[in-house]
Coordinates of C-alpha atoms and ligand atoms in Angstrom, one line a residue:
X207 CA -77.1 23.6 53.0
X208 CA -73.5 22.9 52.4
X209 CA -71.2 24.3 54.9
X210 CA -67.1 24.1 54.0
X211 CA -63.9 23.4 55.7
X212 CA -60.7 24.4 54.1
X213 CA -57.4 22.4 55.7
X214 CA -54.3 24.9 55.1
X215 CA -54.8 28.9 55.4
X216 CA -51.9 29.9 53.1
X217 CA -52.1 31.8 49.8
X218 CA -54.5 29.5 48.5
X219 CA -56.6 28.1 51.3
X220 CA -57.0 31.7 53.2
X221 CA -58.2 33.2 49.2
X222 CA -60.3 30.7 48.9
X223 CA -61.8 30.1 52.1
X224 CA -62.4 34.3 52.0
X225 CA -64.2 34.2 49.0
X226 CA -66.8 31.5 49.2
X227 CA -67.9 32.7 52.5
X228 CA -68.2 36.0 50.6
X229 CA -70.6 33.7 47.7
X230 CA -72.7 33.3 51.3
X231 CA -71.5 30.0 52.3
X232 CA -70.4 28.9 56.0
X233 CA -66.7 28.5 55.8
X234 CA -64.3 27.2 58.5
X235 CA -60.1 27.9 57.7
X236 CA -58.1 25.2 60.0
X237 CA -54.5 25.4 59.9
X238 CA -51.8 23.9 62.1
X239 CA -50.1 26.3 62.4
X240 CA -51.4 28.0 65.8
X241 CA -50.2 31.1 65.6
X242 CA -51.0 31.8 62.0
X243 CA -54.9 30.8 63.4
X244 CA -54.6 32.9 66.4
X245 CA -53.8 35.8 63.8
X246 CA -56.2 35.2 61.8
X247 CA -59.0 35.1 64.4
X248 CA -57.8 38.6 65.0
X249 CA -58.5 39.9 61.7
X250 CA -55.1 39.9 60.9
X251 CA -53.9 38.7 57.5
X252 CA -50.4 36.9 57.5
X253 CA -49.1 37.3 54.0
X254 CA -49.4 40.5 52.0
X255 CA -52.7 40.2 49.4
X256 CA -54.2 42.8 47.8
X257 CA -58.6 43.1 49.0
X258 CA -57.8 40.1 50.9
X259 CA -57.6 41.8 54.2
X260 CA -61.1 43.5 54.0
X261 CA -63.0 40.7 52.1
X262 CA -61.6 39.0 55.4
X263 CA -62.8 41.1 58.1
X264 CA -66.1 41.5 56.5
X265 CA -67.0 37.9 56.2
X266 CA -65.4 37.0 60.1
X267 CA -68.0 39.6 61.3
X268 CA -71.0 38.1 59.5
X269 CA -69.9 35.1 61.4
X270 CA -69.7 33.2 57.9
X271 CA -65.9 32.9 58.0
X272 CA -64.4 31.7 61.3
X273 CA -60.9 29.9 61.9
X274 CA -59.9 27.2 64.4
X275 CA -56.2 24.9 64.3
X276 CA -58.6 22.0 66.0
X277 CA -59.3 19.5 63.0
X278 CA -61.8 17.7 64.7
X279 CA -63.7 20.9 65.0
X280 CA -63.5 22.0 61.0
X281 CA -64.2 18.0 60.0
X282 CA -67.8 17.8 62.2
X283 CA -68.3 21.5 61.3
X284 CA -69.1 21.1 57.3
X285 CA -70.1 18.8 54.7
X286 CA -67.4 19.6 52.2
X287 CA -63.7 19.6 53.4
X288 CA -60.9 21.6 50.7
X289 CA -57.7 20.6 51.2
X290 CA -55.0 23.5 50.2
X291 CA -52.0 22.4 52.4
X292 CA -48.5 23.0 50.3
X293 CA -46.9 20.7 47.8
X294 CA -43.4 21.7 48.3
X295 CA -40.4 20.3 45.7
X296 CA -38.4 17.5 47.3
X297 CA -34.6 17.2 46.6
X298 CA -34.8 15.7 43.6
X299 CA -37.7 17.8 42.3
X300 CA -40.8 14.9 42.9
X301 CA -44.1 16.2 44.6
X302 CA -43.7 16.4 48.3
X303 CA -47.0 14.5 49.5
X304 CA -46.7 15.0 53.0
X305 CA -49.2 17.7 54.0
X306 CA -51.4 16.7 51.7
X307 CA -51.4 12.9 53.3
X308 CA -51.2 14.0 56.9
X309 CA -54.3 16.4 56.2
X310 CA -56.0 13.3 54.4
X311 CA -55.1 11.0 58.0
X312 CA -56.5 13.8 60.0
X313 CA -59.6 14.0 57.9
X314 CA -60.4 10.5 57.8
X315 CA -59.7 10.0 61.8
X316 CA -62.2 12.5 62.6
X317 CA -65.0 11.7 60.1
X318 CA -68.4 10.7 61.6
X319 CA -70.8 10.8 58.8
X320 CA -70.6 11.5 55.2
X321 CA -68.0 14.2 53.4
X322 CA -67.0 15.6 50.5
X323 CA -63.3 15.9 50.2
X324 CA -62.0 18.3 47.9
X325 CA -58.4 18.2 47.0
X326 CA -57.0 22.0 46.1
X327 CA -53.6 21.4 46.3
X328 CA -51.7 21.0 43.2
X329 CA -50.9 17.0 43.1
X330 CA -49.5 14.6 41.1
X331 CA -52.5 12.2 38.5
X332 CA -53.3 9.5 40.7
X333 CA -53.4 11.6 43.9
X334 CA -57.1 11.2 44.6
X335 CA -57.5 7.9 44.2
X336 CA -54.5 7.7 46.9
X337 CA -56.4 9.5 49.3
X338 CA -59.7 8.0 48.7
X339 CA -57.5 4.6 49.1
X340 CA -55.8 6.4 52.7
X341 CA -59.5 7.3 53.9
X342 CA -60.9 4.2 52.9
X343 CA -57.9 2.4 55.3
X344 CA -58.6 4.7 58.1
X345 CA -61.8 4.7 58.2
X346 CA -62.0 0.3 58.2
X347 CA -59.2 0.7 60.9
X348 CA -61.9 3.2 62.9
X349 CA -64.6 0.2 62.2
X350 CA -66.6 3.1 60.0
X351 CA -65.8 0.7 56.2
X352 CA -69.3 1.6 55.9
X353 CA -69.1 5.5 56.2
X354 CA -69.7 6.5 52.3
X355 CA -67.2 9.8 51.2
X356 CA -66.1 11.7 47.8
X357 CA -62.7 12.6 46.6
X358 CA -62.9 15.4 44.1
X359 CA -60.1 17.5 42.3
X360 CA -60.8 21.2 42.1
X361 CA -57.4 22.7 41.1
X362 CA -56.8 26.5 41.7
X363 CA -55.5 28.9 39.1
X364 CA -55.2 31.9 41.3
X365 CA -52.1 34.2 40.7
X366 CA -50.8 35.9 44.3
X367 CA -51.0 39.9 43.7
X368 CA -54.4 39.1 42.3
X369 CA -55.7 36.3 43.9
X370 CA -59.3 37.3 45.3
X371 CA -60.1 39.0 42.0
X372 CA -58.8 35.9 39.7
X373 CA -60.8 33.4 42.2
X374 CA -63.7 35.7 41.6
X375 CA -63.1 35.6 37.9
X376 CA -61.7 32.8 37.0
X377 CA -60.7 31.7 33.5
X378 CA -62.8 28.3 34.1
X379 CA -63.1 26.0 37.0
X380 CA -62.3 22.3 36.6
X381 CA -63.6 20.1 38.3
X382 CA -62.5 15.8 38.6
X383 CA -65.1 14.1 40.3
X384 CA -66.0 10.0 40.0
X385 CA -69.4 10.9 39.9
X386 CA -72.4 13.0 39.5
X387 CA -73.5 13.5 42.8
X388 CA -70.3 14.9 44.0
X389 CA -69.7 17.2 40.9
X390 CA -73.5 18.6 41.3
X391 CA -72.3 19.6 44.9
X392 CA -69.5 21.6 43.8
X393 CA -71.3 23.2 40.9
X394 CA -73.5 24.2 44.3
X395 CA -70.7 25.7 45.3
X396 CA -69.5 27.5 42.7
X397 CA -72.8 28.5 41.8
X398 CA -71.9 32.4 41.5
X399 CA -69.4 31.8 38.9
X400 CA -71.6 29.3 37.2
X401 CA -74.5 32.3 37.1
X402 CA -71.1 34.2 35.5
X403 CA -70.9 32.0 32.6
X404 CA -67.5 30.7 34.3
X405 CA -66.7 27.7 31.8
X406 CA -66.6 24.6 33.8
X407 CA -64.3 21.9 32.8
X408 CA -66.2 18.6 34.8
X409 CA -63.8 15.9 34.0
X410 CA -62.4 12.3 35.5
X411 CA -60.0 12.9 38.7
X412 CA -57.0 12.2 36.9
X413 CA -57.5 14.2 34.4
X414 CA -58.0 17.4 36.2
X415 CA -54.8 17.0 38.0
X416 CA -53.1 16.8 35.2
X417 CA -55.1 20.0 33.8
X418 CA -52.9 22.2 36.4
X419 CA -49.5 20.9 36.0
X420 CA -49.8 21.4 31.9
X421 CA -51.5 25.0 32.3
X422 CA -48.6 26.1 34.7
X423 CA -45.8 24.1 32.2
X424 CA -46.9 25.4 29.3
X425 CA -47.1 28.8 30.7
X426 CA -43.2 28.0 31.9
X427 CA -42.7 27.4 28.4
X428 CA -43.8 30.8 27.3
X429 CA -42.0 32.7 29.1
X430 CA -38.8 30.9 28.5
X431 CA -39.3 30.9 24.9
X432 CA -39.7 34.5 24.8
X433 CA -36.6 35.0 27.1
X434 CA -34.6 32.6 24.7
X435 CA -35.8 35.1 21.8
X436 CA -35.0 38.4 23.7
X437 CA -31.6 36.7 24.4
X438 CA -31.5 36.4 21.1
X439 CA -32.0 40.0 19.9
X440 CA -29.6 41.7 22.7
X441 CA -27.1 39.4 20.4
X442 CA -28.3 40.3 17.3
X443 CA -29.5 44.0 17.7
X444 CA -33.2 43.6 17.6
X445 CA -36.1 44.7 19.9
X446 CA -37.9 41.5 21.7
X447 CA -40.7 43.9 22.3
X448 CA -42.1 44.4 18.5
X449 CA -40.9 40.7 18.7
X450 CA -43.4 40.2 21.1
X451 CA -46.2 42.1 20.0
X452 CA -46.1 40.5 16.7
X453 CA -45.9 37.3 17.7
X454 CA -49.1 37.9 20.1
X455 CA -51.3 38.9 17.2
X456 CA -51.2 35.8 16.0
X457 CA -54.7 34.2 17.6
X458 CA -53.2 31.0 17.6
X459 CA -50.4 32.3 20.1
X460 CA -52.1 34.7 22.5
X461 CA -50.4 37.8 24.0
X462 CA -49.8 37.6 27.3
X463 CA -46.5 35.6 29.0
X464 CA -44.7 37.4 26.1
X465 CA -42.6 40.0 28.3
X466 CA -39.2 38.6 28.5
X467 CA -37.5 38.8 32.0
X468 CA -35.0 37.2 34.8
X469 CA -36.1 34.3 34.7
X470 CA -39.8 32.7 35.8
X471 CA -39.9 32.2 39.7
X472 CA -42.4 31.9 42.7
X473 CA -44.0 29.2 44.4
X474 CA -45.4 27.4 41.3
X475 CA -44.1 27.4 38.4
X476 CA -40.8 26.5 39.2
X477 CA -42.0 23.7 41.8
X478 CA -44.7 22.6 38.8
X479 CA -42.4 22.2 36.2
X480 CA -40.6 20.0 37.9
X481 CA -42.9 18.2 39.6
X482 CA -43.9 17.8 35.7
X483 CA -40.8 16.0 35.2
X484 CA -40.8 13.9 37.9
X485 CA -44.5 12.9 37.1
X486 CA -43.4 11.7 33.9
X487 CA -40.6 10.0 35.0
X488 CA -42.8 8.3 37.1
X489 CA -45.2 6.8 34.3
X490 CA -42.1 6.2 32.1
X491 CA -42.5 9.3 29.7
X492 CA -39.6 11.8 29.6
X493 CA -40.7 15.3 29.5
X494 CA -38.3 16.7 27.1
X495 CA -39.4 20.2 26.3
X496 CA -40.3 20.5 30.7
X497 CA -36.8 19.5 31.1
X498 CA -35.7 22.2 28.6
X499 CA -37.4 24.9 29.8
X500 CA -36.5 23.8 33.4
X501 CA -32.6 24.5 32.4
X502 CA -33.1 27.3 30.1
X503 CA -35.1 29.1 33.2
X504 CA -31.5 28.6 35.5
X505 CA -30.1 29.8 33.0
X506 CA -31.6 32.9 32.4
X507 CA -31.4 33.8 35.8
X508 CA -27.8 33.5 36.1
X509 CA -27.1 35.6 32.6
X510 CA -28.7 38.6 34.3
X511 CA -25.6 38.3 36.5
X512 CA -23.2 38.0 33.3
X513 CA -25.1 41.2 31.8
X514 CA -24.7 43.2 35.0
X515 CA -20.9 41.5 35.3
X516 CA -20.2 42.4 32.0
X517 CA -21.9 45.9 32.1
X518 CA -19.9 46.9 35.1
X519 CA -16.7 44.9 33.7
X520 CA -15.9 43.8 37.2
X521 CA -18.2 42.9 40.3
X522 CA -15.2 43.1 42.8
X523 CA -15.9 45.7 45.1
X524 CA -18.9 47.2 43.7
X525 CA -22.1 48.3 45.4
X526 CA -25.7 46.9 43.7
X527 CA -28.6 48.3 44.5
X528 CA -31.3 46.0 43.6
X529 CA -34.8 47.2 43.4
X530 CA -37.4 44.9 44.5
X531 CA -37.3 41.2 46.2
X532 CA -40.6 39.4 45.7
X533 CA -40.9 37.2 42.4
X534 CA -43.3 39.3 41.1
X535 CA -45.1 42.8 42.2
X536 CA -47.9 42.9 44.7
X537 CA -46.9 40.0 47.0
X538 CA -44.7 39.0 49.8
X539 CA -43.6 35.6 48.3
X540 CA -40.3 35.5 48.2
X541 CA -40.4 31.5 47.6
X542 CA -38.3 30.8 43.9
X543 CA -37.6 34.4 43.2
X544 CA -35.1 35.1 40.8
X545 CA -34.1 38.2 43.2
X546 CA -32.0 35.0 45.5
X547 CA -29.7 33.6 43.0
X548 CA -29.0 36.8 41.1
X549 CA -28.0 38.9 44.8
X550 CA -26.2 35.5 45.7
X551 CA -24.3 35.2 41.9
X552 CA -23.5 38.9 42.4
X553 CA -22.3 38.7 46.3
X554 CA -20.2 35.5 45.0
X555 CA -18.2 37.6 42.4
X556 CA -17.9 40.0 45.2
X557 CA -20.3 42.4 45.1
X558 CA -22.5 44.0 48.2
X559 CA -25.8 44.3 47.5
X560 CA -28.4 47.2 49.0
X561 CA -32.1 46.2 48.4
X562 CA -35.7 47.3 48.4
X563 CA -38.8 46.0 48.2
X564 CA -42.3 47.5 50.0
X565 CA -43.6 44.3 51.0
X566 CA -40.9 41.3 50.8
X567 CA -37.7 42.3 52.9
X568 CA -39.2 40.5 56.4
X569 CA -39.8 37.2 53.8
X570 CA -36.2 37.7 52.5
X571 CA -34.3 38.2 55.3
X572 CA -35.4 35.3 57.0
X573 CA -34.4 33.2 53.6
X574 CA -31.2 32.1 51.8
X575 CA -29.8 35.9 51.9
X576 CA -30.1 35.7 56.0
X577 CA -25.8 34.3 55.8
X578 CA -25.1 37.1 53.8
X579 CA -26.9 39.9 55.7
X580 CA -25.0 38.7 58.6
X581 CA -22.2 39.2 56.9
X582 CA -22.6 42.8 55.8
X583 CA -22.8 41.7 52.0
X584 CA -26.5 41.8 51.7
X585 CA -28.8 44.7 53.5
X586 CA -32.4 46.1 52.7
X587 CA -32.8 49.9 53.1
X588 CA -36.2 52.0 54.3
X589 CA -36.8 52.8 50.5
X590 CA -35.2 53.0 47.0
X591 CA -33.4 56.1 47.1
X592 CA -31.3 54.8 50.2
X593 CA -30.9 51.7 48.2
X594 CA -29.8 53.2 45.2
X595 CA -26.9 55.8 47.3
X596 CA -23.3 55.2 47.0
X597 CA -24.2 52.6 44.1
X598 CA -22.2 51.7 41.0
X599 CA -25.5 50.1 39.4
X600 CA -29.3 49.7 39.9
X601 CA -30.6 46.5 39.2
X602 CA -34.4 46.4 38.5
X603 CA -35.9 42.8 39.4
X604 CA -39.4 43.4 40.0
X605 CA -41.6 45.8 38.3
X606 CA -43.4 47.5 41.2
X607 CA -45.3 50.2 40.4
X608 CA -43.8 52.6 42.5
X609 CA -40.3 51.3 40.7
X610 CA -42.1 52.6 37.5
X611 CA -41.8 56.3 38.1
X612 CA -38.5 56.7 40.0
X613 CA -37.2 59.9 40.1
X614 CA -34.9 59.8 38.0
X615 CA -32.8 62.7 38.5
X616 CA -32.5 62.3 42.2
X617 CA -31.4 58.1 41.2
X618 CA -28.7 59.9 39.5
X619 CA -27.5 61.8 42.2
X620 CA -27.4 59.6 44.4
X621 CA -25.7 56.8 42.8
X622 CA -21.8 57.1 42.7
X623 CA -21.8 54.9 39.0
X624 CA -24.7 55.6 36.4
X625 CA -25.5 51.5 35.1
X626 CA -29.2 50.8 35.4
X627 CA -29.8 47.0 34.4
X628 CA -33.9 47.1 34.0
X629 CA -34.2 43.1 34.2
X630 CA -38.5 44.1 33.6
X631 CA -37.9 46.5 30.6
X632 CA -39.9 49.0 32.8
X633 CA -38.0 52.1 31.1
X634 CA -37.4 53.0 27.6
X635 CA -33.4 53.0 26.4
X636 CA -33.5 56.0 24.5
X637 CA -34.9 57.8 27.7
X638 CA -32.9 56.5 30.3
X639 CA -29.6 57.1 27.4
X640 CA -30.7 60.9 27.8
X641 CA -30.8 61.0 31.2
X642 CA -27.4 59.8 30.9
X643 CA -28.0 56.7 32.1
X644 CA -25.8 53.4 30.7
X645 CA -28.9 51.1 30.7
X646 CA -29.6 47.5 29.4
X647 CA -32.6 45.9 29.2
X648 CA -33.6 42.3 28.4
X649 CA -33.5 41.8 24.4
X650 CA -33.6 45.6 23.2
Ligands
LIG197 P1 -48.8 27.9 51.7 O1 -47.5 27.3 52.1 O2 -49.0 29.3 51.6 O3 -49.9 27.3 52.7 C1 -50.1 26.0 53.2 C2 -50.7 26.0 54.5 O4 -51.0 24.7 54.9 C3 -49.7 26.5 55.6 O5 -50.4 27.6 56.4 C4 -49.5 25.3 56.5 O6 -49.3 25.6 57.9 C5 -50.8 24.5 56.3 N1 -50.7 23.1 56.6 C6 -49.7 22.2 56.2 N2 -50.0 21.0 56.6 C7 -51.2 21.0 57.2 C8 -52.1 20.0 57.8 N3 -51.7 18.8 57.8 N4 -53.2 20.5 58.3 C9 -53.6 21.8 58.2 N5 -52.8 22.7 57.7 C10 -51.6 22.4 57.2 O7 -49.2 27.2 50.3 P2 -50.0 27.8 49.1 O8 -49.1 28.7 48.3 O9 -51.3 28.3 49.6 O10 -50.2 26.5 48.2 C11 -51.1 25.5 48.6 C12 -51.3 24.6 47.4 O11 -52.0 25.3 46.3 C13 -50.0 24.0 46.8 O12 -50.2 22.7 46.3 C14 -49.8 25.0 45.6 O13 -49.0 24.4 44.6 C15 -51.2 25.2 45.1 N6 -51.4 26.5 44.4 C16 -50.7 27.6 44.9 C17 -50.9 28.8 44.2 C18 -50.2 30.1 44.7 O14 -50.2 31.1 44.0 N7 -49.6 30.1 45.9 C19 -51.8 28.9 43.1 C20 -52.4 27.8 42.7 C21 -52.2 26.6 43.4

């Protein structure tokens, strides 16, 4: 029976750990970090995931889930070992390898018999035959050159905010393996989604690495190609939504990552597309629309602070309250959020900001905006109607749902200016006009 190890308990790792021991299999969750294990092995659940929590607690009480920080004890304990460390951006935008090496080293010095290893991170084409080559060295070094092991690629698609119900329902799984044996054994696996009619993708290594850095590119590209339209119709009077929608009709487009915005952000598409770049550069082929999209992404970002700049006419000395932090609803990630640069590009034109958010502010005030909180220019408040008081404008960055049916009234009363800038066209701008708002959206 297979029994599985997965090396990192962060978004992905803890997700996907959770939900195979909830498909019935044994599952062990080693992380270095201590603490974050000592939490866990508590019940409690370090980053904010919707169903996560209980899906957790449920499967640590069966026994099938258990976490330790002691590698040696998650290599001997399974036959199949995930890594799902981070790929963070260097400096210049390449694929920072590091976890994903150093959890490769540890594997491979504490390997006694045979293993499956199963790469989950996303990494650059090429990366499993690097770590089959790093086991292979450690293991001749160890006098084991004879210990047989698979390297497999098993990318993960999951979106934070949704994560245990995309892994459960995933769009397909793919799946790069050199050969039959090992790809049987994850199809083991996965068997619940394969009883699901999950398409599986069973390709070569290098091509399923690949498969996630062109997924989360080319959805990069949609979005900034509909924020280049709805940028677009604010200059020429026309409404990116019907845009939108008609575009989406079109089969061969597809509706969704139409709905223009601030700017992508998070912890991978921003990471992805240039890791895309770098990739390229790497094997000699530029990446020309990446590159665009890359640029025209900054760019957005920072012409949210032009339309509230320009709304207001001058930042000096105004108050912002900006309503929500995280890059996108239902998570604590505050990594690449476009909530950062906008609150620094406003503070910088001399601005204070006031924020909310019902999950992120711990995240955020240990990031970039920590200077200016000690400052005084950036604070959070308990909720968004103490945000919102004494403010010249409201700016809208992420689309909670409890930001979806403010009270408006009360907003209006408190506020000391009446500019609502809806960077997630939650509200419509005939309404908020006759509320006697001065609203702008994003292209309408
Ligand atoms: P994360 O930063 O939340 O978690 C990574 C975890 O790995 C941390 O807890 C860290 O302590 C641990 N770690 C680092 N080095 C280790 C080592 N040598 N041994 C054991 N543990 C180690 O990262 P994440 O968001 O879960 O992302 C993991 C990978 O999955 C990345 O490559 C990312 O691009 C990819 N991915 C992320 C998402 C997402 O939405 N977050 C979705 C799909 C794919």
């Amino acid at each position: 029976m297979n029994s599985i190890s997965i090396i990192g308990t962060g978004y992905v790792g803890l997700v996907t750990g959770t939900c195979l021991s909830e498909f019935g299999i044994r599952v062990i969750g080693m992380d270095v970090d201590a603490s974050k294990i000592r939490a866990l092995q508590r019940g409690e659940i370090p980053i904010y995931e919707p169903g996560l929590p209980a899906l957790v607690a449920k499967n640590l009480e069966s026994g099938r889930l258990r976490f330790t920080s002691d590698i040696a004890e998650a290599v001997a304990g399974s036959n199949m070992i995930f890594i799902a460390v981070g790929t963070p951006p260097g400096e210049d935008g390449s694929v920072d390898m590091t976890h994903v090496l150093a959890a490769a080293e540890s594997i491979a010095s504490h390997m006694t018999d045979t293993k499956v290893i199963v790469n989950k991170s996303t990494v650059p084409v090429g990366t499993g035959r690097r770590v089959k080559e790093l086991v292979r060295g450690v293991l001749e070094r160890r006098g084991l050159s004879g210990l047989a092991f698979d390297v497999v690629s098993n990318p993960e698609f999951l979106r934070e905010g949704s994560a245990v119900r995309d892994f459960m329902h995933p769009d397909r799984v793919v799946i790069g393996s050199e050969n039959e044996k090992a790809a049987n054994l994850m199809r083991d696996i996965y068997n619940v989604l394969y009883l699901i009619d999950t398409p599986f993708i069973f390709t070569t290594l290098e091509t399923a690495e690949l498969i996630k850095y062109a997924s989360n590119a080319f959805l990069a590209t949609k979005i900034t190609f509909i924020n280049e339209i709805a940028n677009l119709c604010d200059a020429a009077g026309a409404d990116v939504h019907a845009v939108a929608k008609a575009m989406g009709l079109d089969g061969r487009i597809g509706k969704y990552f139409l709905h223009p915005g601030p700017g992508y952000g998070g912890s991978c598409l921003p990471k992805d597309t240039h890791g895309l770049v770098s990739i390229g550069r790497d094997h000699g082929v530029k990446m020309t629309v990446v590159g665009a999209v890359i640029e025209a992404n900054d760019a957005q970002t920072l012409r949210m602070v032009d339309k509230i700049e320009r709304g207001l006419g001058d930042l000096r000395g105004r108050t912002v309250a900006v309503l929500g932090l995280a890059f996108k609803p239902e998570t604590d990630d505050m990594r690449f959020a476009p909530a950062v640069p906008i609150i620094e590009g406003l503070i910088a034109k001399g601005s204070r900001v006031r924020a909310f958010d019902p999950v992120a502010m711990p995240n955020a005030s240990r990031g970039a905006l920590a200077p200016h909180a000690a400052t005084g220019a950036f604070r959070t408040c308990a909720d968004e109607y103490e945000a919102v008081t004494g403010a010249d404008a409201v700016v809208l960055v992420t689309e909670w749902n409890q930001f979806r049916h403010l009270d408006l009234q009360r907003l209006r009363e408190l506020m000391s200016g009446r500019h609502f800038f809806d960077l997630r066209n939650v509200y419509e701008p005939k309404d908020m006009a006759e509320r006697g708002f001065v609203y702008a959206g994003v292209g309408r």
